[in-house]
Amino acid sequence: MSNKVEIFAHRGISGLYPENTMAAFKAAAEIGAHGIELDVQISQDGELVIIHDERIERTTNGVGYVKDLTLNRLKQYDAGSWFHVDFQNERIPTLNEVLEWVKTLSYKLIVNIELKNDRIKYENLEEKVVRLIHELNLDQQCIISSFNRDSLKKIYEIDQKIETALLFQGVPTDVLNIAKNLHVQALHCEAVFAQSILGRKASLAGYPMRVYTINTLEDFHSLENTCASVVMTDFPQMFLSF
């Protein structure tokens, strides 16, 4: 692992704050995380909203699928109390709200936007995300990642300059061919891949490896002899001093 390994806050500082909320993202910026990771879906009325699950029960006091609820309805639900009463009235943010906030920061915070469309197909998700990134002039600060290969291919067709990353699990033997065919610039992988021979080959082939989700010092140190360039974690404060 490079001495210059960067730390991305997974769904914000989700170990200490309700995930994918402005509170979690702002806390990450306050401690100087190099980047934040967040998940994007589309509301019933076509708005880009930040939430991980396709249904809202786990992280709000509401019920239903994101795709079946308007932004106005989604904004009515409490997205913080499930984590702790101190975060009562946190709301589901939009991607626009997060990116507008990023532009106000005094340093270049990287935003890893994961397209959550591996289970539900969201019409024009790729176009909407790319358009917003362009409108806010954040092309150099955004990474778009997904498990959905068709989606990554579509991003490349829309804009070949925005960085894309392939998300995957385990150690797939064909991952380098897949990455090449999709024209992605990076691999978002588990520690087991970074530690493997294939991981070393990927690094030699020029693919940065961003490893998710590392939450213990033991797991962090297990990456010391790898070529991981980024560690994604729910507890970025644990690793920023290394």
PDB file of C-alpha atoms in Angstrom:
ATOM      1  CA  MET A   1       0.000   0.000   0.000  1.00  0.00           C
ATOM      2  CA  SER A   2       1.353   3.390  -0.987  1.00  0.00           C
ATOM      3  CA  ASN A   3       2.363   5.778   1.770  1.00  0.00           C
ATOM      4  CA  LYS A   4       0.087   8.234   0.000  1.00  0.00           C
ATOM      5  CA  VAL A   5      -3.037   6.131   0.403  1.00  0.00           C
ATOM      6  CA  GLU A   6      -6.122   8.310   0.498  1.00  0.00           C
ATOM      7  CA  ILE A   7      -9.124   7.879   2.767  1.00  0.00           C
ATOM      8  CA  PHE A   8     -12.690   8.066   1.476  1.00  0.00           C
ATOM      9  CA  ALA A   9     -15.584   8.301   3.935  1.00  0.00           C
ATOM     10  CA  HIS A  10     -18.030   5.534   3.016  1.00  0.00           C
ATOM     11  CA  ARG A  11     -21.515   7.097   2.883  1.00  0.00           C
ATOM     12  CA  GLY A  12     -19.880   9.878   4.881  1.00  0.00           C
ATOM     13  CA  ILE A  13     -18.620   9.053   8.365  1.00  0.00           C
ATOM     14  CA  SER A  14     -21.311   6.406   8.552  1.00  0.00           C
ATOM     15  CA  GLY A  15     -19.838   4.773  11.638  1.00  0.00           C
ATOM     16  CA  LEU A  16     -20.633   7.843  13.730  1.00  0.00           C
ATOM     17  CA  TYR A  17     -23.381   9.601  11.767  1.00  0.00           C
ATOM     18  CA  PRO A  18     -26.473   8.468   9.857  1.00  0.00           C
ATOM     19  CA  GLU A  19     -25.251   7.277   6.475  1.00  0.00           C
ATOM     20  CA  ASN A  20     -25.685   9.300   3.287  1.00  0.00           C
ATOM     21  CA  THR A  21     -26.784  12.456   5.125  1.00  0.00           C
ATOM     22  CA  MET A  22     -25.355  15.952   5.067  1.00  0.00           C
ATOM     23  CA  ALA A  23     -24.286  15.469   8.696  1.00  0.00           C
ATOM     24  CA  ALA A  24     -22.149  12.477   7.703  1.00  0.00           C
ATOM     25  CA  PHE A  25     -20.650  14.248   4.688  1.00  0.00           C
ATOM     26  CA  LYS A  26     -19.897  17.478   6.544  1.00  0.00           C
ATOM     27  CA  ALA A  27     -18.223  15.548   9.340  1.00  0.00           C
ATOM     28  CA  ALA A  28     -15.974  13.854   6.764  1.00  0.00           C
ATOM     29  CA  ALA A  29     -14.893  17.210   5.357  1.00  0.00           C
ATOM     30  CA  GLU A  30     -14.255  18.606   8.836  1.00  0.00           C
ATOM     31  CA  ILE A  31     -11.650  15.941   9.570  1.00  0.00           C
ATOM     32  CA  GLY A  32     -10.043  16.270   6.147  1.00  0.00           C
ATOM     33  CA  ALA A  33     -11.124  13.058   4.428  1.00  0.00           C
ATOM     34  CA  HIS A  34      -9.808  12.955   0.884  1.00  0.00           C
ATOM     35  CA  GLY A  35     -13.153  11.898  -0.494  1.00  0.00           C
ATOM     36  CA  ILE A  36     -16.696  10.812   0.239  1.00  0.00           C
ATOM     37  CA  GLU A  37     -18.646   7.920  -1.238  1.00  0.00           C
ATOM     38  CA  LEU A  38     -22.404   8.133  -1.729  1.00  0.00           C
ATOM     39  CA  ASP A  39     -25.245   6.275  -3.446  1.00  0.00           C
ATOM     40  CA  VAL A  40     -27.614   7.767  -6.016  1.00  0.00           C
ATOM     41  CA  GLN A  41     -31.129   6.727  -7.019  1.00  0.00           C
ATOM     42  CA  ILE A  42     -34.043   8.537  -8.684  1.00  0.00           C
ATOM     43  CA  SER A  43     -37.292   9.615  -7.053  1.00  0.00           C
ATOM     44  CA  GLN A  44     -40.687   9.161  -8.689  1.00  0.00           C
ATOM     45  CA  ASP A  45     -40.515  12.697 -10.101  1.00  0.00           C
ATOM     46  CA  GLY A  46     -37.028  12.274 -11.553  1.00  0.00           C
ATOM     47  CA  GLU A  47     -34.837  13.829  -8.847  1.00  0.00           C
ATOM     48  CA  LEU A  48     -31.391  12.446  -7.974  1.00  0.00           C
ATOM     49  CA  VAL A  49     -31.477  11.445  -4.306  1.00  0.00           C
ATOM     50  CA  ILE A  50     -28.787  10.084  -1.995  1.00  0.00           C
ATOM     51  CA  ILE A  51     -29.767   6.802  -0.343  1.00  0.00           C
ATOM     52  CA  HIS A  52     -28.330   3.298  -0.387  1.00  0.00           C
ATOM     53  CA  ASP A  53     -31.309   0.943  -0.199  1.00  0.00           C
ATOM     54  CA  GLU A  54     -33.978   0.715  -2.865  1.00  0.00           C
ATOM     55  CA  ARG A  55     -36.539   0.866  -0.043  1.00  0.00           C
ATOM     56  CA  ILE A  56     -36.437   3.577   2.618  1.00  0.00           C
ATOM     57  CA  GLU A  57     -37.419   1.630   5.762  1.00  0.00           C
ATOM     58  CA  ARG A  58     -33.923   0.916   7.091  1.00  0.00           C
ATOM     59  CA  THR A  59     -32.673   4.507   7.135  1.00  0.00           C
ATOM     60  CA  THR A  60     -35.834   6.598   7.511  1.00  0.00           C
ATOM     61  CA  ASN A  61     -39.166   6.493   9.331  1.00  0.00           C
ATOM     62  CA  GLY A  62     -40.967   6.101   6.024  1.00  0.00           C
ATOM     63  CA  VAL A  63     -42.071   3.102   3.974  1.00  0.00           C
ATOM     64  CA  GLY A  64     -41.762   2.277   0.291  1.00  0.00           C
ATOM     65  CA  TYR A  65     -39.473   2.244  -2.709  1.00  0.00           C
ATOM     66  CA  VAL A  66     -37.474   5.355  -3.599  1.00  0.00           C
ATOM     67  CA  LYS A  67     -38.770   5.063  -7.163  1.00  0.00           C
ATOM     68  CA  ASP A  68     -42.386   5.286  -5.973  1.00  0.00           C
ATOM     69  CA  LEU A  69     -42.000   8.440  -3.865  1.00  0.00           C
ATOM     70  CA  THR A  70     -41.653  12.061  -4.973  1.00  0.00           C
ATOM     71  CA  LEU A  71     -38.798  14.201  -3.695  1.00  0.00           C
ATOM     72  CA  ASN A  72     -41.248  16.226  -1.629  1.00  0.00           C
ATOM     73  CA  ARG A  73     -42.508  13.043   0.021  1.00  0.00           C
ATOM     74  CA  LEU A  74     -39.002  11.720   0.619  1.00  0.00           C
ATOM     75  CA  LYS A  75     -38.002  15.013   2.234  1.00  0.00           C
ATOM     76  CA  GLN A  76     -40.770  14.614   4.799  1.00  0.00           C
ATOM     77  CA  TYR A  77     -39.127  11.556   6.351  1.00  0.00           C
ATOM     78  CA  ASP A  78     -36.600  11.601   9.179  1.00  0.00           C
ATOM     79  CA  ALA A  79     -33.324  10.073   7.973  1.00  0.00           C
ATOM     80  CA  GLY A  80     -31.398  10.478  11.213  1.00  0.00           C
ATOM     81  CA  SER A  81     -33.318   9.217  14.249  1.00  0.00           C
ATOM     82  CA  TRP A  82     -32.871   5.564  13.276  1.00  0.00           C
ATOM     83  CA  PHE A  83     -29.164   6.078  14.008  1.00  0.00           C
ATOM     84  CA  HIS A  84     -29.451   8.256  17.105  1.00  0.00           C
ATOM     85  CA  VAL A  85     -31.891  10.777  18.542  1.00  0.00           C
ATOM     86  CA  ASP A  86     -29.224  13.485  18.188  1.00  0.00           C
ATOM     87  CA  PHE A  87     -29.737  13.337  14.422  1.00  0.00           C
ATOM     88  CA  GLN A  88     -33.484  13.767  14.446  1.00  0.00           C
ATOM     89  CA  ASN A  89     -34.766  15.592  11.359  1.00  0.00           C
ATOM     90  CA  GLU A  90     -31.796  14.828   9.123  1.00  0.00           C
ATOM     91  CA  ARG A  91     -33.259  14.491   5.626  1.00  0.00           C
ATOM     92  CA  ILE A  92     -32.454  12.515   2.509  1.00  0.00           C
ATOM     93  CA  PRO A  93     -30.253  14.880   0.495  1.00  0.00           C
ATOM     94  CA  THR A  94     -30.268  15.332  -3.256  1.00  0.00           C
ATOM     95  CA  LEU A  95     -27.120  14.939  -5.309  1.00  0.00           C
ATOM     96  CA  ASN A  96     -27.430  18.596  -6.257  1.00  0.00           C
ATOM     97  CA  GLU A  97     -27.419  19.630  -2.583  1.00  0.00           C
ATOM     98  CA  VAL A  98     -24.304  17.580  -1.872  1.00  0.00           C
ATOM     99  CA  LEU A  99     -22.386  18.813  -4.914  1.00  0.00           C
ATOM    100  CA  GLU A 100     -23.358  22.433  -4.303  1.00  0.00           C
ATOM    101  CA  TRP A 101     -21.975  22.054  -0.780  1.00  0.00           C
ATOM    102  CA  VAL A 102     -18.774  20.460  -2.098  1.00  0.00           C
ATOM    103  CA  LYS A 103     -18.172  23.574  -4.195  1.00  0.00           C
ATOM    104  CA  THR A 104     -18.122  25.713  -1.022  1.00  0.00           C
ATOM    105  CA  LEU A 105     -15.272  23.758   0.597  1.00  0.00           C
ATOM    106  CA  SER A 106     -11.770  25.165   0.912  1.00  0.00           C
ATOM    107  CA  TYR A 107     -10.168  22.013  -0.489  1.00  0.00           C
ATOM    108  CA  LYS A 108     -10.762  19.591  -3.339  1.00  0.00           C
ATOM    109  CA  LEU A 109     -12.954  16.872  -1.850  1.00  0.00           C
ATOM    110  CA  ILE A 110     -13.398  13.924  -4.224  1.00  0.00           C
ATOM    111  CA  VAL A 111     -16.960  12.630  -4.610  1.00  0.00           C
ATOM    112  CA  ASN A 112     -17.413   8.963  -5.499  1.00  0.00           C
ATOM    113  CA  ILE A 113     -20.944   8.684  -6.893  1.00  0.00           C
ATOM    114  CA  GLU A 114     -22.183   5.100  -6.913  1.00  0.00           C
ATOM    115  CA  LEU A 115     -25.092   4.518  -9.258  1.00  0.00           C
ATOM    116  CA  LYS A 116     -27.460   2.215  -7.375  1.00  0.00           C
ATOM    117  CA  ASN A 117     -29.064   0.634 -10.398  1.00  0.00           C
ATOM    118  CA  ASP A 118     -27.934  -2.970 -10.167  1.00  0.00           C
ATOM    119  CA  ARG A 119     -31.389  -4.056  -8.939  1.00  0.00           C
ATOM    120  CA  ILE A 120     -33.749  -1.395 -10.295  1.00  0.00           C
ATOM    121  CA  LYS A 121     -33.333   0.228 -13.701  1.00  0.00           C
ATOM    122  CA  TYR A 122     -33.604   4.008 -13.413  1.00  0.00           C
ATOM    123  CA  GLU A 123     -34.368   5.697 -16.712  1.00  0.00           C
ATOM    124  CA  ASN A 124     -31.708   8.249 -17.693  1.00  0.00           C
ATOM    125  CA  LEU A 125     -29.814   7.953 -14.404  1.00  0.00           C
ATOM    126  CA  GLU A 126     -26.471   8.176 -16.177  1.00  0.00           C
ATOM    127  CA  GLU A 127     -27.449  11.224 -18.242  1.00  0.00           C
ATOM    128  CA  LYS A 128     -28.846  13.047 -15.219  1.00  0.00           C
ATOM    129  CA  VAL A 129     -25.717  12.482 -13.125  1.00  0.00           C
ATOM    130  CA  VAL A 130     -23.311  13.491 -15.882  1.00  0.00           C
ATOM    131  CA  ARG A 131     -25.367  16.576 -16.719  1.00  0.00           C
ATOM    132  CA  LEU A 132     -25.344  17.745 -13.108  1.00  0.00           C
ATOM    133  CA  ILE A 133     -21.598  17.204 -12.779  1.00  0.00           C
ATOM    134  CA  HIS A 134     -21.054  19.316 -15.880  1.00  0.00           C
ATOM    135  CA  GLU A 135     -23.449  22.050 -14.753  1.00  0.00           C
ATOM    136  CA  LEU A 136     -21.540  22.439 -11.492  1.00  0.00           C
ATOM    137  CA  ASN A 137     -18.146  22.171 -13.185  1.00  0.00           C
ATOM    138  CA  LEU A 138     -17.056  19.281 -10.966  1.00  0.00           C
ATOM    139  CA  ASP A 139     -15.721  16.974 -13.671  1.00  0.00           C
ATOM    140  CA  GLN A 140     -12.309  16.762 -11.986  1.00  0.00           C
ATOM    141  CA  GLN A 141     -13.738  15.978  -8.532  1.00  0.00           C
ATOM    142  CA  CYS A 142     -16.237  13.229  -9.328  1.00  0.00           C
ATOM    143  CA  ILE A 143     -15.837   9.500  -9.851  1.00  0.00           C
ATOM    144  CA  ILE A 144     -18.806   7.464 -11.067  1.00  0.00           C
ATOM    145  CA  SER A 145     -18.853   3.827  -9.976  1.00  0.00           C
ATOM    146  CA  SER A 146     -21.302   0.969 -10.351  1.00  0.00           C
ATOM    147  CA  PHE A 147     -21.738  -2.796 -10.215  1.00  0.00           C
ATOM    148  CA  ASN A 148     -23.890  -2.364 -13.330  1.00  0.00           C
ATOM    149  CA  ARG A 149     -21.634  -2.875 -16.331  1.00  0.00           C
ATOM    150  CA  ASP A 150     -24.193  -1.615 -18.832  1.00  0.00           C
ATOM    151  CA  SER A 151     -24.390   1.591 -16.845  1.00  0.00           C
ATOM    152  CA  LEU A 152     -20.615   2.094 -16.922  1.00  0.00           C
ATOM    153  CA  LYS A 153     -20.634   1.475 -20.655  1.00  0.00           C
ATOM    154  CA  LYS A 154     -23.349   4.092 -21.043  1.00  0.00           C
ATOM    155  CA  ILE A 155     -21.356   6.659 -19.042  1.00  0.00           C
ATOM    156  CA  TYR A 156     -18.421   6.153 -21.404  1.00  0.00           C
ATOM    157  CA  GLU A 157     -20.694   6.694 -24.398  1.00  0.00           C
ATOM    158  CA  ILE A 158     -22.010   9.921 -22.865  1.00  0.00           C
ATOM    159  CA  ASP A 159     -18.695  11.361 -21.699  1.00  0.00           C
ATOM    160  CA  GLN A 160     -15.298   9.720 -22.072  1.00  0.00           C
ATOM    161  CA  LYS A 161     -13.573  12.205 -19.750  1.00  0.00           C
ATOM    162  CA  ILE A 162     -15.422  11.590 -16.467  1.00  0.00           C
ATOM    163  CA  GLU A 163     -13.639   8.959 -14.401  1.00  0.00           C
ATOM    164  CA  THR A 164     -15.500   5.686 -14.002  1.00  0.00           C
ATOM    165  CA  ALA A 165     -14.789   2.718 -11.751  1.00  0.00           C
ATOM    166  CA  LEU A 166     -15.932  -0.884 -11.829  1.00  0.00           C
ATOM    167  CA  LEU A 167     -17.349  -2.169  -8.555  1.00  0.00           C
ATOM    168  CA  PHE A 168     -17.063  -5.901  -7.960  1.00  0.00           C
ATOM    169  CA  GLN A 169     -16.736  -8.542  -5.268  1.00  0.00           C
ATOM    170  CA  GLY A 170     -14.159 -11.254  -4.749  1.00  0.00           C
ATOM    171  CA  VAL A 171     -11.411 -12.082  -7.234  1.00  0.00           C
ATOM    172  CA  PRO A 172     -12.991 -12.501 -10.688  1.00  0.00           C
ATOM    173  CA  THR A 173     -10.398 -13.899 -13.074  1.00  0.00           C
ATOM    174  CA  ASP A 174     -11.689 -11.881 -16.033  1.00  0.00           C
ATOM    175  CA  VAL A 175     -11.862  -8.506 -14.304  1.00  0.00           C
ATOM    176  CA  LEU A 176      -9.026  -6.920 -16.297  1.00  0.00           C
ATOM    177  CA  ASN A 177     -10.687  -7.805 -19.596  1.00  0.00           C
ATOM    178  CA  ILE A 178     -13.989  -6.471 -18.300  1.00  0.00           C
ATOM    179  CA  ALA A 179     -12.353  -3.240 -17.149  1.00  0.00           C
ATOM    180  CA  LYS A 180     -10.658  -2.797 -20.511  1.00  0.00           C
ATOM    181  CA  ASN A 181     -13.870  -3.411 -22.454  1.00  0.00           C
ATOM    182  CA  LEU A 182     -15.797  -0.955 -20.270  1.00  0.00           C
ATOM    183  CA  HIS A 183     -13.062   1.704 -20.534  1.00  0.00           C
ATOM    184  CA  VAL A 184     -13.091   2.267 -16.765  1.00  0.00           C
ATOM    185  CA  GLN A 185     -10.164   4.045 -15.146  1.00  0.00           C
ATOM    186  CA  ALA A 186     -10.202   2.342 -11.727  1.00  0.00           C
ATOM    187  CA  LEU A 187     -11.270  -0.740  -9.796  1.00  0.00           C
ATOM    188  CA  HIS A 188     -13.315  -0.585  -6.596  1.00  0.00           C
ATOM    189  CA  CYS A 189     -12.664  -3.884  -4.888  1.00  0.00           C
ATOM    190  CA  GLU A 190     -12.537  -5.831  -1.650  1.00  0.00           C
ATOM    191  CA  ALA A 191      -9.286  -6.351   0.262  1.00  0.00           C
ATOM    192  CA  VAL A 192      -9.017  -9.925  -1.000  1.00  0.00           C
ATOM    193  CA  PHE A 193      -8.599  -8.664  -4.566  1.00  0.00           C
ATOM    194  CA  ALA A 194      -6.000  -6.051  -3.655  1.00  0.00           C
ATOM    195  CA  GLN A 195      -4.051  -8.777  -1.848  1.00  0.00           C
ATOM    196  CA  SER A 196      -4.176 -11.186  -4.785  1.00  0.00           C
ATOM    197  CA  ILE A 197      -1.860 -11.756  -7.737  1.00  0.00           C
ATOM    198  CA  LEU A 198      -4.614 -10.349  -9.955  1.00  0.00           C
ATOM    199  CA  GLY A 199      -4.613  -7.209  -7.847  1.00  0.00           C
ATOM    200  CA  ARG A 200      -0.908  -6.744  -8.487  1.00  0.00           C
ATOM    201  CA  LYS A 201      -1.490  -7.314 -12.200  1.00  0.00           C
ATOM    202  CA  ALA A 202      -4.256  -4.718 -12.158  1.00  0.00           C
ATOM    203  CA  SER A 203      -1.935  -2.196 -10.572  1.00  0.00           C
ATOM    204  CA  LEU A 204       0.793  -2.910 -13.112  1.00  0.00           C
ATOM    205  CA  ALA A 205      -1.828  -2.441 -15.841  1.00  0.00           C
ATOM    206  CA  GLY A 206      -2.443   1.072 -14.515  1.00  0.00           C
ATOM    207  CA  TYR A 207      -5.698   0.610 -12.624  1.00  0.00           C
ATOM    208  CA  PRO A 208      -5.908   2.387  -9.248  1.00  0.00           C
ATOM    209  CA  MET A 209      -7.455   0.088  -6.655  1.00  0.00           C
ATOM    210  CA  ARG A 210      -9.845   1.645  -4.164  1.00  0.00           C
ATOM    211  CA  VAL A 211     -10.637  -0.879  -1.450  1.00  0.00           C
ATOM    212  CA  TYR A 212     -13.982  -1.054   0.362  1.00  0.00           C
ATOM    213  CA  THR A 213     -15.044  -1.263   3.253  1.00  0.00           C
ATOM    214  CA  ILE A 214     -12.095  -1.249   5.690  1.00  0.00           C
ATOM    215  CA  ASN A 215     -13.225  -0.633   9.271  1.00  0.00           C
ATOM    216  CA  THR A 216     -10.512  -2.088  11.519  1.00  0.00           C
ATOM    217  CA  LEU A 217      -6.816  -1.393  11.986  1.00  0.00           C
ATOM    218  CA  GLU A 218      -6.132  -5.072  11.356  1.00  0.00           C
ATOM    219  CA  ASP A 219      -7.785  -4.921   7.943  1.00  0.00           C
ATOM    220  CA  PHE A 220      -6.068  -1.621   7.179  1.00  0.00           C
ATOM    221  CA  HIS A 221      -2.608  -3.014   7.953  1.00  0.00           C
ATOM    222  CA  SER A 222      -3.364  -6.119   5.889  1.00  0.00           C
ATOM    223  CA  LEU A 223      -3.188  -3.852   2.842  1.00  0.00           C
ATOM    224  CA  GLU A 224       0.355  -2.634   3.580  1.00  0.00           C
ATOM    225  CA  ASN A 225       1.961  -4.856   0.933  1.00  0.00           C
ATOM    226  CA  THR A 226      -0.636  -4.126  -1.716  1.00  0.00           C
ATOM    227  CA  CYS A 227      -0.982  -1.348  -4.270  1.00  0.00           C
ATOM    228  CA  ALA A 228      -4.222   0.033  -2.851  1.00  0.00           C
ATOM    229  CA  SER A 229      -4.455   3.757  -3.553  1.00  0.00           C
ATOM    230  CA  VAL A 230      -7.646   4.493  -1.583  1.00  0.00           C
ATOM    231  CA  VAL A 231      -9.298   2.951   1.463  1.00  0.00           C
ATOM    232  CA  MET A 232     -13.045   3.438   1.832  1.00  0.00           C
ATOM    233  CA  THR A 233     -14.226   3.268   5.417  1.00  0.00           C
ATOM    234  CA  ASP A 234     -17.089   4.047   7.781  1.00  0.00           C
ATOM    235  CA  PHE A 235     -14.468   5.364  10.247  1.00  0.00           C
ATOM    236  CA  PRO A 236     -12.089   7.638   8.300  1.00  0.00           C
ATOM    237  CA  GLN A 237     -10.863   9.275  11.513  1.00  0.00           C
ATOM    238  CA  MET A 238      -9.094   5.977  12.380  1.00  0.00           C
ATOM    239  CA  PHE A 239      -6.843   6.032   9.327  1.00  0.00           C
ATOM    240  CA  LEU A 240      -6.130   9.635   8.346  1.00  0.00           C
ATOM    241  CA  SER A 241      -3.024   9.770  10.543  1.00  0.00           C
ATOM    242  CA  PHE A 242      -1.293   6.903   8.728  1.00  0.00           C
TER     243      PHE A 242
END
